[in-house]
Coordinates of N, CA and C in Angstrom, one line a residue:
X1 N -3.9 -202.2 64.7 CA -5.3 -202.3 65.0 C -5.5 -203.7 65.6
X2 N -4.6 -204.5 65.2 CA -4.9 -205.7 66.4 C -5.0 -206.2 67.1
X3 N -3.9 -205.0 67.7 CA -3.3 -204.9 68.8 C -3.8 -204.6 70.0
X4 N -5.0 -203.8 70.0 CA -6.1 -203.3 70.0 C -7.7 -203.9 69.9
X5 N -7.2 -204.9 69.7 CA -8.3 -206.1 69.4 C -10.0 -205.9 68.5
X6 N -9.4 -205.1 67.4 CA -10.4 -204.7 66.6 C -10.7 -205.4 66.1
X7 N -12.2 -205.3 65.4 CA -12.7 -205.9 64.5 C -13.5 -205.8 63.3
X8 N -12.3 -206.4 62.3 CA -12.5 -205.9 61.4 C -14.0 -206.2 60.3
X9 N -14.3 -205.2 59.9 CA -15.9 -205.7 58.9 C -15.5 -205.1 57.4
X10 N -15.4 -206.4 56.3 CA -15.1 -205.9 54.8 C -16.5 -205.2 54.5
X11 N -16.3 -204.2 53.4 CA -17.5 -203.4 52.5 C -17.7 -203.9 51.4
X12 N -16.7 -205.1 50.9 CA -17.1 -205.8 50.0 C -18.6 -206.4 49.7
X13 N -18.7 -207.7 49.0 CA -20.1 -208.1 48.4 C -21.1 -207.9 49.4
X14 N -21.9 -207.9 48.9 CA -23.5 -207.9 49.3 C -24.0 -208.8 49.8
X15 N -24.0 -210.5 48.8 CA -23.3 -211.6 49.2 C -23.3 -212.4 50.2
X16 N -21.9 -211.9 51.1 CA -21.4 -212.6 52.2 C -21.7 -211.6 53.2
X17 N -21.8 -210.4 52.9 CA -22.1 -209.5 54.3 C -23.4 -209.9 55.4
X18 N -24.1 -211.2 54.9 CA -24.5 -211.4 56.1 C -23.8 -212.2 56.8
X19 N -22.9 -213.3 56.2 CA -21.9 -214.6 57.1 C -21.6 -213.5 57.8
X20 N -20.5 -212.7 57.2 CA -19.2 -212.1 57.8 C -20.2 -211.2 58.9
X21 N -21.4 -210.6 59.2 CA -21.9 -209.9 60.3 C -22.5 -211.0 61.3
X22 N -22.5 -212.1 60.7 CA -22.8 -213.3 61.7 C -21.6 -213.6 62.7
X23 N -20.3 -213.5 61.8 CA -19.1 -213.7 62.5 C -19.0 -212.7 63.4
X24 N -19.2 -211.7 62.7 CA -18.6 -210.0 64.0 C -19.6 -210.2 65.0
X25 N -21.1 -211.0 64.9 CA -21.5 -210.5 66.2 C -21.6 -211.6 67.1
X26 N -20.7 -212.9 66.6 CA -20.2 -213.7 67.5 C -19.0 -213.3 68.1
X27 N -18.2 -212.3 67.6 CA -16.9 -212.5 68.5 C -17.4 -211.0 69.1
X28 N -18.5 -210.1 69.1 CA -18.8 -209.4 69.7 C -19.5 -209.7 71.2
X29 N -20.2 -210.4 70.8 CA -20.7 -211.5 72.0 C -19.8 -212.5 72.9
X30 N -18.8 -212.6 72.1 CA -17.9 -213.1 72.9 C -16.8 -212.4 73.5
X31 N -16.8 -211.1 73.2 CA -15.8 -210.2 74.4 C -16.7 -209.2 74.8
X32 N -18.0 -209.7 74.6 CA -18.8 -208.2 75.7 C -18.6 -207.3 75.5
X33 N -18.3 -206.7 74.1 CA -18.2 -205.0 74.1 C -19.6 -204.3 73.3
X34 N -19.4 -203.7 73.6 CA -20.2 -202.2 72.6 C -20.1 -202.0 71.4
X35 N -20.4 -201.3 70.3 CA -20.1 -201.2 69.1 C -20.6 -199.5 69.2
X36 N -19.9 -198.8 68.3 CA -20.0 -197.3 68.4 C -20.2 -196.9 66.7
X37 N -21.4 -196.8 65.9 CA -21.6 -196.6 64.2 C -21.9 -195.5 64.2
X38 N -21.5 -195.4 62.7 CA -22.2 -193.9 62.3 C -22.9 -194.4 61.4
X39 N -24.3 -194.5 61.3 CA -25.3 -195.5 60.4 C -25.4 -194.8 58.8
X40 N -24.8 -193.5 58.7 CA -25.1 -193.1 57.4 C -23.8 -193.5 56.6
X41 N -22.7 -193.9 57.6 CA -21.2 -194.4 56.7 C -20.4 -193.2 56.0
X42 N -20.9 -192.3 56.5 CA -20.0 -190.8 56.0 C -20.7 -189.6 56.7
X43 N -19.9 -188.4 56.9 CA -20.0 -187.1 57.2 C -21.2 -186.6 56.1
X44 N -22.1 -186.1 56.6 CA -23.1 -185.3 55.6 C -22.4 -183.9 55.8
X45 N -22.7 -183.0 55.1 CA -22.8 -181.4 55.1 C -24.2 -180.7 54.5
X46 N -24.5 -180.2 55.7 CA -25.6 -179.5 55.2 C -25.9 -178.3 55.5
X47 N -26.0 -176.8 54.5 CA -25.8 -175.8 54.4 C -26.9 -175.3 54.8
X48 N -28.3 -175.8 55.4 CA -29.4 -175.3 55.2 C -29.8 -175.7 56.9
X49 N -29.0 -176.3 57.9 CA -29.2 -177.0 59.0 C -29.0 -178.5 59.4
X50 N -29.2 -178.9 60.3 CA -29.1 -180.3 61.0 C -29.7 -181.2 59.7
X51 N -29.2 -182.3 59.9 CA -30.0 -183.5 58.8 C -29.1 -184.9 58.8
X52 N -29.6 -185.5 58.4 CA -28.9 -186.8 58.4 C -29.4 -187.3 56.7
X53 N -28.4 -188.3 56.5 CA -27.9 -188.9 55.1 C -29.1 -190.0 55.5
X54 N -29.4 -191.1 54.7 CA -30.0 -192.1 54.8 C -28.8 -192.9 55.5
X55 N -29.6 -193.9 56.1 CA -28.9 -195.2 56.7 C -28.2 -196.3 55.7
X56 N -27.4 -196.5 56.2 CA -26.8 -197.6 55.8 C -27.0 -199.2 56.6
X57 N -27.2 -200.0 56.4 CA -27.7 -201.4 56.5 C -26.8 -201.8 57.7
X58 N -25.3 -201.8 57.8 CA -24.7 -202.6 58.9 C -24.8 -202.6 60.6
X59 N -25.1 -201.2 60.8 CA -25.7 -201.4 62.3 C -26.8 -202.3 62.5
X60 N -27.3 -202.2 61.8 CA -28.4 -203.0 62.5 C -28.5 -204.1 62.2
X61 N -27.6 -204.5 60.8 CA -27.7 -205.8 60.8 C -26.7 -206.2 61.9
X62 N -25.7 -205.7 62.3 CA -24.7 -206.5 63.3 C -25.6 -206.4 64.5
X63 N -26.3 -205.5 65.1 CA -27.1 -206.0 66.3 C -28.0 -206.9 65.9
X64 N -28.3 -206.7 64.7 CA -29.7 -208.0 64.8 C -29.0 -209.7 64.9
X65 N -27.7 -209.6 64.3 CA -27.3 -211.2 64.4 C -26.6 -211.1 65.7
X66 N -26.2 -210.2 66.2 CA -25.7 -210.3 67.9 C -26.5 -210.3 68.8
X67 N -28.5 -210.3 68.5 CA -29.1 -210.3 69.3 C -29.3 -209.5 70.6
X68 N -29.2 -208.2 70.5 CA -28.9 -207.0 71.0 C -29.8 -205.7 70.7
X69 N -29.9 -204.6 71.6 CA -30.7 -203.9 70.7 C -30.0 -202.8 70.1
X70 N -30.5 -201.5 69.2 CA -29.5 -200.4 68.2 C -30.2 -199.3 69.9
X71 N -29.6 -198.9 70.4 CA -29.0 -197.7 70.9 C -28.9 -196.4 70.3
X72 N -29.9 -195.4 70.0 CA -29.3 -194.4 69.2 C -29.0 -193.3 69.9
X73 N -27.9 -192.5 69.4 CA -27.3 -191.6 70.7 C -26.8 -190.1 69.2
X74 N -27.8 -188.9 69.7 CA -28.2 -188.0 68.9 C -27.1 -187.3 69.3
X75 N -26.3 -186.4 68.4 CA -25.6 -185.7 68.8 C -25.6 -184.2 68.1
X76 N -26.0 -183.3 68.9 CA -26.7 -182.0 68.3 C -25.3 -181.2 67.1
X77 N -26.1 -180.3 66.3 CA -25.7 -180.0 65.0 C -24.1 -179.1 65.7
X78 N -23.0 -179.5 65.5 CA -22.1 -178.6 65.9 C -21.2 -177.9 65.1
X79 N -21.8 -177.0 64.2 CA -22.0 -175.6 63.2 C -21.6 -174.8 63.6
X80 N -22.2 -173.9 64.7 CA -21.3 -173.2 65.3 C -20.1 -173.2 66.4
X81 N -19.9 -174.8 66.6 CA -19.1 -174.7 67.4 C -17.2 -175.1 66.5
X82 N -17.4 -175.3 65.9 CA -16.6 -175.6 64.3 C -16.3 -175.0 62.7
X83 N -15.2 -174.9 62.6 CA -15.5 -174.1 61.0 C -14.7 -174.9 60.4
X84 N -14.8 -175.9 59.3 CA -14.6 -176.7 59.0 C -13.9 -176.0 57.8
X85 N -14.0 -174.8 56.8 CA -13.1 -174.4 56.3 C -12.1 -173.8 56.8
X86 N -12.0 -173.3 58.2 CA -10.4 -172.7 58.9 C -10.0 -173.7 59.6
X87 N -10.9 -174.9 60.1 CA -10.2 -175.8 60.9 C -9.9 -175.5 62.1
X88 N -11.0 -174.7 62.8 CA -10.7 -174.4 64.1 C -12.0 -174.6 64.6
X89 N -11.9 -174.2 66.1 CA -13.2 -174.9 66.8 C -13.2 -173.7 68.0
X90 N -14.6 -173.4 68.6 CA -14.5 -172.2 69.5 C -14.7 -173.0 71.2
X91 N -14.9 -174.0 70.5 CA -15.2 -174.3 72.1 C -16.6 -174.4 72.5
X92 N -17.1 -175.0 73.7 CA -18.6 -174.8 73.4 C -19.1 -175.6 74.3
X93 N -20.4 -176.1 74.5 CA -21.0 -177.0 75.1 C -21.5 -177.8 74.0
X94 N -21.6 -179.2 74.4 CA -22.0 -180.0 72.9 C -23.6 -180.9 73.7
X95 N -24.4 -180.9 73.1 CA -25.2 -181.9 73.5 C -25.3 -183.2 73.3
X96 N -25.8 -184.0 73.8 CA -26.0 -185.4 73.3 C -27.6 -186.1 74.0
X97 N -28.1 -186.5 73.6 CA -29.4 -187.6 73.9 C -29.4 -188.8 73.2
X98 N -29.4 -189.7 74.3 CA -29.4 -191.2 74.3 C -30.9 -191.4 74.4
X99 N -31.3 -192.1 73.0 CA -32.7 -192.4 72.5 C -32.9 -193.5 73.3
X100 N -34.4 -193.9 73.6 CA -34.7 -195.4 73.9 C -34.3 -196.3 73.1
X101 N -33.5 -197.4 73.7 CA -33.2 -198.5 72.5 C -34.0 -199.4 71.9
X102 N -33.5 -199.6 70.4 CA -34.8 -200.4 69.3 C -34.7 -201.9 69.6
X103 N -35.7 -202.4 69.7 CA -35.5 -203.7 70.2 C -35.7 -204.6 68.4
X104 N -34.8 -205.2 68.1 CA -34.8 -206.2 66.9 C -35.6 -207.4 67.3
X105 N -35.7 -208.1 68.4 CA -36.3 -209.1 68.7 C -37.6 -209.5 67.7
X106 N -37.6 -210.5 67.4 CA -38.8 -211.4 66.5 C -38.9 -210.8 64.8
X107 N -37.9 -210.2 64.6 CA -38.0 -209.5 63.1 C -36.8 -210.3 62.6
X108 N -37.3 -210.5 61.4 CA -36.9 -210.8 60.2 C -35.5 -210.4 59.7
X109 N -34.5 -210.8 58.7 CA -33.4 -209.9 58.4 C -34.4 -208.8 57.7
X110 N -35.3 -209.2 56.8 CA -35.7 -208.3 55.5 C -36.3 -207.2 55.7
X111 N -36.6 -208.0 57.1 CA -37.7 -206.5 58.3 C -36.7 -205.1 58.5
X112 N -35.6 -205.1 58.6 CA -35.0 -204.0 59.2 C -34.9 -202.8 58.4
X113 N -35.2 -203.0 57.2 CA -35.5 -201.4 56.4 C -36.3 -200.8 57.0
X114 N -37.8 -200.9 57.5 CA -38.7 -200.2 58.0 C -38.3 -199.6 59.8
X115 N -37.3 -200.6 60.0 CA -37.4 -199.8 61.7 C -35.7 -199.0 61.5
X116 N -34.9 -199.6 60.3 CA -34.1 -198.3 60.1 C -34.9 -197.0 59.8
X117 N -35.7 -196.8 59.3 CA -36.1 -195.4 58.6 C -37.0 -195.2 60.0
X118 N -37.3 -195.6 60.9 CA -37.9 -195.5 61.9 C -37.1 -194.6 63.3
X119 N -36.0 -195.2 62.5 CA -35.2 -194.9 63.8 C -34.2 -193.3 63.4
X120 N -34.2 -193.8 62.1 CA -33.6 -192.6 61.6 C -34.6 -191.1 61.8
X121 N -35.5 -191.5 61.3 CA -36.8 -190.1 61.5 C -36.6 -190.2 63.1
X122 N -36.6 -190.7 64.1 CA -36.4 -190.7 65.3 C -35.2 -189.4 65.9
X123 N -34.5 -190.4 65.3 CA -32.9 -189.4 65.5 C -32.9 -187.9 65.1
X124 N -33.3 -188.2 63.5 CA -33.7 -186.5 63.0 C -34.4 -185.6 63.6
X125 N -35.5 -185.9 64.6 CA -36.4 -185.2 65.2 C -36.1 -184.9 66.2
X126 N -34.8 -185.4 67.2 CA -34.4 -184.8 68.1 C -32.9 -184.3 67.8
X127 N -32.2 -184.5 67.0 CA -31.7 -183.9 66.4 C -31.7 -182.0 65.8
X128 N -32.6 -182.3 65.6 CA -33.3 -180.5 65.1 C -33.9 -179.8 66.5
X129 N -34.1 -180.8 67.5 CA -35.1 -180.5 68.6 C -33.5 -179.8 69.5
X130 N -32.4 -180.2 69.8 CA -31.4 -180.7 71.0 C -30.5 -179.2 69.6
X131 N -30.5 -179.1 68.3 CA -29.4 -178.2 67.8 C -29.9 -176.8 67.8
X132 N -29.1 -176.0 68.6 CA -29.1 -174.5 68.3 C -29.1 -173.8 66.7
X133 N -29.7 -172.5 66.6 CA -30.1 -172.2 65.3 C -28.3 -171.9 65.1
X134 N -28.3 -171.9 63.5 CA -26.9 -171.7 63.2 C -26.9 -170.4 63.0
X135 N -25.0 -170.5 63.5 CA -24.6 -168.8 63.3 C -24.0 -168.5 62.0
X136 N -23.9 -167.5 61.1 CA -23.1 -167.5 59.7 C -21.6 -167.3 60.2
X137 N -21.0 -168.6 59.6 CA -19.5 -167.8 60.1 C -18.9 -167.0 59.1

């Protein structure tokens, strides 16, 4: 992974997770790249339709100390295109919508709970809007 010039972010303390996101979004700033999250930090399953987990804190803190804005990029429910108990996939068309990006500017660290949950109900709503009704496999 170094090799590769990753960068690594510990899930350790609570603590230091702001230094250490200070550090990632200077060396992110300093090779110009993108960051690609999955803000809930795990796979949801949901038996009932499309949905999302709550957010998890580090996207946004790493764009907020990289001075940057969160980009959210929806990617419709893909249920019937997958069966996760056979492990196979039929093939398909998959959608995606690239939300307006959230601008962090002039907020606070302590501010970003309210425009996470902001963003998140954002995402959910097109989310459910962009996913086809599910088929029973």
């Amino acid at each position: 992974m170094r090799l590769a010039d990753d960068i690594f972010i510990s899930r350790g303390s609570k603590q230091s997770a702001s230094g250490m996101f200070q550090r990632a979004s200077a060396e992110l700033r300093a090779k110009q790249v993108s960051v690609w999250f999955f803000p809930e930090g795990t796979r949801g399953r949901f038996a009932d339709g499309p949905d999302l987990l709550p957010f998890k804190v580090g996207a946004f803190l790493l764009a907020y100390h990289a001075q940057v804005p969160v980009v959210p990029v929806v990617v419709m429910d893909f249920h019937n295109l997958h069966n996760s108990r056979r492990f196979w996939s039929t093939g398909g068309t998959l959608k995606i919508k690239i939300l307006e990006p959230v601008s962090l500017d002039g907020l606070a660290e302590d501010d970003l709970k309210p425009v996470m949950d902001r963003t998140r109900e954002s995402m959910l709503v097109e989310l459910k809007r962009i996913s086809p009704p599910r088929i029973v496999h």
